[in-house]
MMTF fields as JSON, N, C-alpha, C and O atoms, coordinates in Angstrom:
{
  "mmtfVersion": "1.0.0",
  "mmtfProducer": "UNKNOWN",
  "numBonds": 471,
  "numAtoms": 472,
  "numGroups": 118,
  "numChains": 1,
  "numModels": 1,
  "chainsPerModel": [1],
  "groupsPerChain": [118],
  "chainIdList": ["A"],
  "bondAtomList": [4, 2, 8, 6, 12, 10, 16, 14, 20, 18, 24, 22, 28, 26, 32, 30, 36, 34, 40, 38, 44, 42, 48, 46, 52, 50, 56, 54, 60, 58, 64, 62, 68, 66, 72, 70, 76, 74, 80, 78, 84, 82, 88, 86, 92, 90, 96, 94, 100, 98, 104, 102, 108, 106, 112, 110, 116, 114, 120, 118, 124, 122, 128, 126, 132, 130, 136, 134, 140, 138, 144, 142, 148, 146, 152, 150, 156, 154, 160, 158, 164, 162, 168, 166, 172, 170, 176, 174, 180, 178, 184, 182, 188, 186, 192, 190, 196, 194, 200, 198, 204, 202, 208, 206, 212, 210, 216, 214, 220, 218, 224, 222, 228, 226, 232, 230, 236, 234, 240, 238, 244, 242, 248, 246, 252, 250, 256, 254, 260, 258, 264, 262, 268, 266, 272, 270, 276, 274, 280, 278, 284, 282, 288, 286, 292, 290, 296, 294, 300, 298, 304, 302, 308, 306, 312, 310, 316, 314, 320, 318, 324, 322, 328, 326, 332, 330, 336, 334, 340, 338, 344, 342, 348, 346, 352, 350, 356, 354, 360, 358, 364, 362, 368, 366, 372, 370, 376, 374, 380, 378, 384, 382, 388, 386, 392, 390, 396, 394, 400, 398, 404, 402, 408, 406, 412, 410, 416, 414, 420, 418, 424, 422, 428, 426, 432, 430, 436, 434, 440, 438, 444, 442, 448, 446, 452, 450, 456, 454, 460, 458, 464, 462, 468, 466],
  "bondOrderList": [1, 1, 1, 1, 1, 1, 1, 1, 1, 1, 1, 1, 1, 1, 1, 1, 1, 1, 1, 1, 1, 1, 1, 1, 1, 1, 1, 1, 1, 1, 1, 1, 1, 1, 1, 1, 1, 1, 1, 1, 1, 1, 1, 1, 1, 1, 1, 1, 1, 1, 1, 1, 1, 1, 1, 1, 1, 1, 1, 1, 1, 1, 1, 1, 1, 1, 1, 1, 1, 1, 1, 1, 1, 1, 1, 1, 1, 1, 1, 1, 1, 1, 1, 1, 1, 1, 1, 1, 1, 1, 1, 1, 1, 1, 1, 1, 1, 1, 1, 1, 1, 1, 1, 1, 1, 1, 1, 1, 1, 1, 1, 1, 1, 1, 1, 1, 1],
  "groupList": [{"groupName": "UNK", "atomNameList": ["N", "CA", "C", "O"], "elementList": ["N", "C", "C", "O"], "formalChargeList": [0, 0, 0, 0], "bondAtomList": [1, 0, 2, 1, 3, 2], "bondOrderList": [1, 1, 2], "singleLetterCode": "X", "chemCompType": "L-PEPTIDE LINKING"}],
  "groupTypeList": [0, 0, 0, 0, 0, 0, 0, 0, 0, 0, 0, 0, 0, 0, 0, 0, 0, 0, 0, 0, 0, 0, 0, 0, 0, 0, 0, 0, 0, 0, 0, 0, 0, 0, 0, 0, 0, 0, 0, 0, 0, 0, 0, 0, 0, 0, 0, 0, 0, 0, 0, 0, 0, 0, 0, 0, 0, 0, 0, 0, 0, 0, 0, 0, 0, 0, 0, 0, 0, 0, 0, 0, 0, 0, 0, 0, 0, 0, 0, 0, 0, 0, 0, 0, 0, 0, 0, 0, 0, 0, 0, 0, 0, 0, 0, 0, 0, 0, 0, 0, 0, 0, 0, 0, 0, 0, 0, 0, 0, 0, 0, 0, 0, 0, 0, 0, 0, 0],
  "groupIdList": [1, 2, 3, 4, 5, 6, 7, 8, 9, 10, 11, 12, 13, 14, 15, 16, 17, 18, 19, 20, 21, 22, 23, 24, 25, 26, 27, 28, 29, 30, 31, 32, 33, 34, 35, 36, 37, 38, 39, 40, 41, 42, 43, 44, 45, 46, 47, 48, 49, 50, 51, 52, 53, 54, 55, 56, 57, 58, 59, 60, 61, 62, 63, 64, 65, 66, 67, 68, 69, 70, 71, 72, 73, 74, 75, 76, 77, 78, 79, 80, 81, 82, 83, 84, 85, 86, 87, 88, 89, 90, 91, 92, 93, 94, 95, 96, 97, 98, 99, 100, 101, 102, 103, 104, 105, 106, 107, 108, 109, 110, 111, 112, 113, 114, 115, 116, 117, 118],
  "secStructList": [7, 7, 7, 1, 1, 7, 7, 6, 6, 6, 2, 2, 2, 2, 2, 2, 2, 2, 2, 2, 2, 2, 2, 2, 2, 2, 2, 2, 2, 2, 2, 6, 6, 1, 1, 7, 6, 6, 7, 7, 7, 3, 3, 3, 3, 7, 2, 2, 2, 2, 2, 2, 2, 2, 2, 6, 6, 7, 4, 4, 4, 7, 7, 1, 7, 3, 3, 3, 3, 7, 7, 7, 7, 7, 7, 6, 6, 1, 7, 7, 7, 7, 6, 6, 2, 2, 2, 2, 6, 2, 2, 2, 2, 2, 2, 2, 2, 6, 6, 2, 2, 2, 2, 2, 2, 2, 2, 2, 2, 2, 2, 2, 2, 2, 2, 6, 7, 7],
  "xCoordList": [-6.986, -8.232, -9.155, -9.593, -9.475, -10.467, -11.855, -12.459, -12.536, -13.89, -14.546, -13.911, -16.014, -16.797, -17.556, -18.255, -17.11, -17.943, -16.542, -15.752, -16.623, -15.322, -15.525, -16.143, -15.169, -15.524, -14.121, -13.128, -14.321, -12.814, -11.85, -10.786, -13.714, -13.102, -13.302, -12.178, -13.867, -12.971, -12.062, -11.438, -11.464, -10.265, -9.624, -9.772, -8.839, -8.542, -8.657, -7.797, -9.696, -9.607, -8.797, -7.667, -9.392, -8.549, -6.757, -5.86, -6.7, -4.635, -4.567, -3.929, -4.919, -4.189, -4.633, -3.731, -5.373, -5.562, -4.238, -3.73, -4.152, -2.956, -1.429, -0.613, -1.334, 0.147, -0.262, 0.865, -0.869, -0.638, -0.362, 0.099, -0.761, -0.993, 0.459, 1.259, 0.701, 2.695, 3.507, 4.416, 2.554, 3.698, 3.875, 4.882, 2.659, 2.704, 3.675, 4.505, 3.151, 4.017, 5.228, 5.607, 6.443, 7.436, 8.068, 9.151, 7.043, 7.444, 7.532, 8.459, 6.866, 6.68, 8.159, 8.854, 8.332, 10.145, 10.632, 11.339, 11.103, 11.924, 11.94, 13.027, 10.969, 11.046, 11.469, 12.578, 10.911, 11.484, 12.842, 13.012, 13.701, 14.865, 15.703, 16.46, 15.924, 16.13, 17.523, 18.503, 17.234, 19.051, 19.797, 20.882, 19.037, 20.09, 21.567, 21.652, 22.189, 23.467, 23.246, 22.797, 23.61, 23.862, 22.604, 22.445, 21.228, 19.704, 20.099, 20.814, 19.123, 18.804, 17.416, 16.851, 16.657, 15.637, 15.016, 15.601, 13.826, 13.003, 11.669, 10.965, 11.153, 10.481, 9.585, 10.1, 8.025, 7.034, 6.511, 5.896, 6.745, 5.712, 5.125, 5.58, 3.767, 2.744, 1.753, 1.076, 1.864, 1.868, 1.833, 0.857, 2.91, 3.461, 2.831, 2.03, 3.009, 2.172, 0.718, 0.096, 0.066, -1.23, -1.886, -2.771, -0.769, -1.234, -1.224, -2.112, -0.045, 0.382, -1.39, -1.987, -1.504, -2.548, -4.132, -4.828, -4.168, -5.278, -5.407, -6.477, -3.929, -3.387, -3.803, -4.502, -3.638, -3.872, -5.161, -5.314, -6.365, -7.212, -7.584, -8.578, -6.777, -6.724, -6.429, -5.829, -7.257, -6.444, -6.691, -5.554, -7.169, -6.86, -5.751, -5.298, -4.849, -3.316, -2.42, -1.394, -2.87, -1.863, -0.808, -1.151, 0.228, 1.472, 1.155, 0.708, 1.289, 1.162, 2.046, 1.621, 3.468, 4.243, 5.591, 5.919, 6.369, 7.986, 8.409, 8.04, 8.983, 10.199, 11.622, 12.397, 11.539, 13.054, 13.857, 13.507, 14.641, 15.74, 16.04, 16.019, 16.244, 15.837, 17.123, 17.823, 17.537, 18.677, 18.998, 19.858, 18.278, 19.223, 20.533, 21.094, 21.019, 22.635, 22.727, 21.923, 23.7, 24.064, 24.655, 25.131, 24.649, 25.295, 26.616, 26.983, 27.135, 28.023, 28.319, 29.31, 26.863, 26.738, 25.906, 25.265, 25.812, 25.694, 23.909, 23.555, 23.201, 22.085, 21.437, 22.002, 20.468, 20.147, 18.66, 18.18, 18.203, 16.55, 16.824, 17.674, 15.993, 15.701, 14.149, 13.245, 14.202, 12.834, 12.41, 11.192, 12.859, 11.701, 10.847, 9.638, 11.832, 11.15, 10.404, 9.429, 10.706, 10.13, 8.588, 8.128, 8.208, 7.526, 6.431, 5.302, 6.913, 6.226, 5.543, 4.35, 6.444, 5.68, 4.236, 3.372, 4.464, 3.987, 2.434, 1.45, 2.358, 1.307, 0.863, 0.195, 1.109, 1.319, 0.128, -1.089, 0.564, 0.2, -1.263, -2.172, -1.185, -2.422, -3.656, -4.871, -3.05, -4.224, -4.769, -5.938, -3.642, -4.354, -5.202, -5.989, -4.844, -5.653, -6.866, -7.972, -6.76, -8.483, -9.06, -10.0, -8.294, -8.828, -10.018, -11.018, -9.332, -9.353, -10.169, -10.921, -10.237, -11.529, -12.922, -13.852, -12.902, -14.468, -14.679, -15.688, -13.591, -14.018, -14.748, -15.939, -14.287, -15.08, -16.603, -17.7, -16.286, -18.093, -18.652, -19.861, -18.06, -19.24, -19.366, -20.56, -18.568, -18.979, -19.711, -20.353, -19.653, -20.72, -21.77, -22.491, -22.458, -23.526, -24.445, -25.642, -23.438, -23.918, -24.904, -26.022, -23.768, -24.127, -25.274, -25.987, -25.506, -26.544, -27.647, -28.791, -27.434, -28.736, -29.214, -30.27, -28.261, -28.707, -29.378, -30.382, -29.086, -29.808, -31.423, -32.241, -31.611, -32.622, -32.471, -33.437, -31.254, -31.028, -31.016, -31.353, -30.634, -30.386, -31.332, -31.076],
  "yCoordList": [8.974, 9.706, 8.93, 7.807, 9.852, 9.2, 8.771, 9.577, 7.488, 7.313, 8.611, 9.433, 8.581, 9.381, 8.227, 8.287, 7.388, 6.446, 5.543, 4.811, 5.963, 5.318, 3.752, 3.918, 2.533, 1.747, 0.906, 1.283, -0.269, -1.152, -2.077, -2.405, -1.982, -2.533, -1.25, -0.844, -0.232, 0.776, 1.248, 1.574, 1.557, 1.577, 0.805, 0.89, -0.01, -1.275, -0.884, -0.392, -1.207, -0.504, 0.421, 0.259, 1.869, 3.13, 2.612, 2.834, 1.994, 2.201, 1.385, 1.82, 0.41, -0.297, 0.405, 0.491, 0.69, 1.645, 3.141, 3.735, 3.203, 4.464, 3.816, 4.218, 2.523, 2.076, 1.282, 0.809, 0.729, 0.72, 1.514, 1.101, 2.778, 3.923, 4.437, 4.798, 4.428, 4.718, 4.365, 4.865, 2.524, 1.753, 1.774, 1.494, 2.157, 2.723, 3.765, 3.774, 4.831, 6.237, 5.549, 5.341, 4.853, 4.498, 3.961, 4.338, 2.505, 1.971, 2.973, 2.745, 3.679, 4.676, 5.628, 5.806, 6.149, 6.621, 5.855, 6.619, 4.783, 3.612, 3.343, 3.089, 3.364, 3.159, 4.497, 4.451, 5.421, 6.37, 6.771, 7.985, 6.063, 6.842, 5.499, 5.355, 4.087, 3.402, 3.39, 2.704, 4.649, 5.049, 6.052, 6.512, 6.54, 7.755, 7.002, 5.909, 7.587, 7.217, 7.322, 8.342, 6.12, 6.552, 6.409, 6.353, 6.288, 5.96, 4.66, 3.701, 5.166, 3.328, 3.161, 3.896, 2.208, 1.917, 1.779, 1.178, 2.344, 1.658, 1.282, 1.89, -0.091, -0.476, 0.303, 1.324, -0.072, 0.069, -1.18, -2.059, -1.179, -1.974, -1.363, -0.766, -1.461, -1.103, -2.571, -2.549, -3.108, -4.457, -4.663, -4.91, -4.534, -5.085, -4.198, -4.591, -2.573, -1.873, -1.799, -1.134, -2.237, -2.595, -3.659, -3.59, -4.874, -6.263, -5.86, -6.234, -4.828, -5.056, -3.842, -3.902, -3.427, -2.036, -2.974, -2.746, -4.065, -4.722, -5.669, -6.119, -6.071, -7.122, -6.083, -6.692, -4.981, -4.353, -3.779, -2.939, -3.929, -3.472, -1.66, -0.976, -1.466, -0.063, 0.561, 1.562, -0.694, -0.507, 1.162, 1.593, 1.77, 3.412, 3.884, 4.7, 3.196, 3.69, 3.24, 3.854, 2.231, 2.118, 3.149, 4.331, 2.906, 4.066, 3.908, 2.807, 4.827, 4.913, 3.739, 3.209, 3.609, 2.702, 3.219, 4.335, 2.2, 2.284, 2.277, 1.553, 3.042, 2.981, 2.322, 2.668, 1.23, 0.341, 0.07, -0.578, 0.544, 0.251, -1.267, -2.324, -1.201, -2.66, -3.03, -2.249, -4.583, -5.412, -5.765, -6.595, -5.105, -5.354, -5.201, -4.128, -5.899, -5.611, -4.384, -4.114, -3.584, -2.348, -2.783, -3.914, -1.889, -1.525, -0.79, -0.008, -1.226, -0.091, 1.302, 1.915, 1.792, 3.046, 3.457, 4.502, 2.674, 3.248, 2.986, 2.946, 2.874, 2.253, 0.842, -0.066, 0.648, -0.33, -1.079, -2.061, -0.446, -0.215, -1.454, -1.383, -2.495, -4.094, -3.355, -2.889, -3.416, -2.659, -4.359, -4.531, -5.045, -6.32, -6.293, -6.138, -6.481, -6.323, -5.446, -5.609, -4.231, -3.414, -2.919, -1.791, -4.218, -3.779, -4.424, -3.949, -5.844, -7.016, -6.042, -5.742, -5.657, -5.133, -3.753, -3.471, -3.186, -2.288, -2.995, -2.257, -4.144, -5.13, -5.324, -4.408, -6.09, -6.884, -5.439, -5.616, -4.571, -3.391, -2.989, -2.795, -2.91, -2.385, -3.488, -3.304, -4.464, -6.09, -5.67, -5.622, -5.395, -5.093, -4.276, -4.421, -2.886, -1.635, -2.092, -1.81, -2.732, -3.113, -4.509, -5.284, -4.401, -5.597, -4.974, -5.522, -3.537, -3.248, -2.178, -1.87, -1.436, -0.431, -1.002, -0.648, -1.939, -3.443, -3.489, -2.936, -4.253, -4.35, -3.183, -3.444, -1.573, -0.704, -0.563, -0.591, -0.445, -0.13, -1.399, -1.462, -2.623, -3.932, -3.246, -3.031, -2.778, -2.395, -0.867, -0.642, -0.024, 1.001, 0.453, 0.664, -0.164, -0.57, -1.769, -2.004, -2.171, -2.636, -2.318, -2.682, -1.236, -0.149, 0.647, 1.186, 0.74, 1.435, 0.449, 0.845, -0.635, -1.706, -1.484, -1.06, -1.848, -1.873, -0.71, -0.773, 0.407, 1.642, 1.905, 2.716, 0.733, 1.399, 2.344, 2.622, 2.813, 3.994, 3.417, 4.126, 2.097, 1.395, 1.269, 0.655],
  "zCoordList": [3.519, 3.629, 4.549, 4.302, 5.946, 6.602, 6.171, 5.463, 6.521, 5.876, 6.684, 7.345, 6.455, 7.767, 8.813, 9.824, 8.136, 9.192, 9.825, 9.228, 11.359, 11.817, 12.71, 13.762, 12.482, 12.781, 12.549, 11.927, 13.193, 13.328, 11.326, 10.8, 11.084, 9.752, 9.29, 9.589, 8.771, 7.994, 8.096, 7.087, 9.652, 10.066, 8.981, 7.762, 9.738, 8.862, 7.081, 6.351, 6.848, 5.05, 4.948, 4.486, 5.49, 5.272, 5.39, 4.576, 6.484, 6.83, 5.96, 5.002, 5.833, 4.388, 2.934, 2.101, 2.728, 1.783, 1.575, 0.625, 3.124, 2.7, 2.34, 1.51, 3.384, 2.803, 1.843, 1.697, 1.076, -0.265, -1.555, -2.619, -1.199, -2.169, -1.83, -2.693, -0.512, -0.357, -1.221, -1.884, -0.969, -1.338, -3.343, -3.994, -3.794, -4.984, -5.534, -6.444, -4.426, -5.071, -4.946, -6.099, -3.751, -3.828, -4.767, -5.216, -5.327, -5.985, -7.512, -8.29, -7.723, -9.132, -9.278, -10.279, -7.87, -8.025, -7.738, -7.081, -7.503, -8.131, -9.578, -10.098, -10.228, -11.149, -11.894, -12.428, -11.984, -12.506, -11.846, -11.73, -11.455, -11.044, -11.315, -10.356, -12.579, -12.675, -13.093, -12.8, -14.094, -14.738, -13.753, -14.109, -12.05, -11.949, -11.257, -10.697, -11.411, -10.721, -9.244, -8.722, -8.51, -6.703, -6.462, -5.243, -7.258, -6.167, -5.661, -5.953, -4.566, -3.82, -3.676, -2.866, -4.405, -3.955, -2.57, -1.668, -2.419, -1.257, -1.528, -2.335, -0.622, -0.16, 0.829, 1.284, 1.344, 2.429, 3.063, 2.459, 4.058, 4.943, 5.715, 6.691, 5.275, 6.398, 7.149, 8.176, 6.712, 7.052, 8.543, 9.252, 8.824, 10.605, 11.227, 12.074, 10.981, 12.006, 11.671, 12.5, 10.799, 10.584, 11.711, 12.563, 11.136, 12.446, 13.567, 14.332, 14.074, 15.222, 15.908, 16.984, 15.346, 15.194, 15.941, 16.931, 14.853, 15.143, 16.127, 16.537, 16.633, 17.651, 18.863, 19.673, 19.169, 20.097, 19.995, 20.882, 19.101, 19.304, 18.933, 19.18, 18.508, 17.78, 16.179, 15.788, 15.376, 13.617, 13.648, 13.841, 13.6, 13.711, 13.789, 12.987, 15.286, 15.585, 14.188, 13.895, 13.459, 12.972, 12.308, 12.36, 11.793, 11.126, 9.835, 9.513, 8.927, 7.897, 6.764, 5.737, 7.468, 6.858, 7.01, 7.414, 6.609, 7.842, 5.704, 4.78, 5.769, 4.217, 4.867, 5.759, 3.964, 4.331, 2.93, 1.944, 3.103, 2.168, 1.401, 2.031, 0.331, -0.686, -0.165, 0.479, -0.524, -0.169, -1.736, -2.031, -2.647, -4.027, -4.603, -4.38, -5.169, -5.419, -6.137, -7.029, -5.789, -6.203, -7.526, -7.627, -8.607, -10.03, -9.815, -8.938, -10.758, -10.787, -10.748, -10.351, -11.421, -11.335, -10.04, -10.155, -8.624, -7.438, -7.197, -6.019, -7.894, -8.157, -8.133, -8.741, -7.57, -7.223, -7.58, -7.013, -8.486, -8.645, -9.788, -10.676, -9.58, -10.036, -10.641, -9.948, -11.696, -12.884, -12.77, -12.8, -12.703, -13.154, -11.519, -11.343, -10.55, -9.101, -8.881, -8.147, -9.503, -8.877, -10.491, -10.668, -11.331, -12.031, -11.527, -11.407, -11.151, -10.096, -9.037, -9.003, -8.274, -7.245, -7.41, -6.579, -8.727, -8.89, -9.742, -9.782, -10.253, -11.003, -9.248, -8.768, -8.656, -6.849, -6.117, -6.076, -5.787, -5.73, -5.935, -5.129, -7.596, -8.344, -7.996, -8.053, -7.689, -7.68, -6.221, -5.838, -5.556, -4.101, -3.578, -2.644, -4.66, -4.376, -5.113, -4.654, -6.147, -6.277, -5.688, -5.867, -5.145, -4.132, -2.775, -2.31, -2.425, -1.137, -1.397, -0.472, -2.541, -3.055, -3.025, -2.3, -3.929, -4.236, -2.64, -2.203, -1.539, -0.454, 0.118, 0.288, 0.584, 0.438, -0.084, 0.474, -1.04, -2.171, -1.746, -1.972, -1.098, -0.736, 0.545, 0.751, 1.57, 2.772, 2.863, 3.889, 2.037, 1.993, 1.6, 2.575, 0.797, -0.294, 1.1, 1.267, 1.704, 3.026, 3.968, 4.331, 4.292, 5.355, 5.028, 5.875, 3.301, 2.849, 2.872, 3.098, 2.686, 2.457, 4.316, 4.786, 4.849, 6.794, 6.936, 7.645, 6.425, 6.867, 6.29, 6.726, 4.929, 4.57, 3.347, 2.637, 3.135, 1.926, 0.593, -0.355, 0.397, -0.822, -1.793, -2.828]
}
């Protein structure tokens, strides 16, 4: 979700804000698909095209996030979904998204003090 106020660090907020929330939903069917036979987990990085986004001066361009296939050992039953990894990642996750919301509401509440509206 775009802010309305477009600038290099909300940029920035917003794309990491969306691949984290990816990287949520992903991690949530992983987890719910722990017993099917034949799933394979995946992973998100939005990460690299984030940096690479801000390395060039455009966090806006960045991609939403690249889905890559986990390197976990397969089960027997064709499945591959690591519930402890992937419960980690889903705690990992939640810390970040409120990491990166607070950052938000400090940078509106900002923007509101600079304007005078506060």
């Amino acid at each position: 979700m775009p802010f309305a106020i477009s600038d290099p660090v909300s940029s920035v907020l917003n794309a990491a804000l969306d691949g984290i929330a990816l990287r949520q939903r992903v991690t949530a069917d992983n987890i719910a698909n722990v017993d099917t036979p034949g799933y394979r987990a995946s992973s998100v990085d939005f990460e690299t095209s984030l940096r690479a986004a801000i390395a060039a001066g455009d966090p806006a361009g960045a991609a939403p996030g690249e889905l890559l296939a986990t390197d976990t050992p397969v089960g027997a039953n064709g499945n591959n979904v690591d519930l402890r990894k992937e419960t980690l990642a889903a705690v990992q996750s939640q810390f970040q998204y409120q990491i990166l919301t607070r950052a938000t509401t400090d940078r509106f509440a900002l923007i509101k003090t600079a304007a005078g509206v506060a």
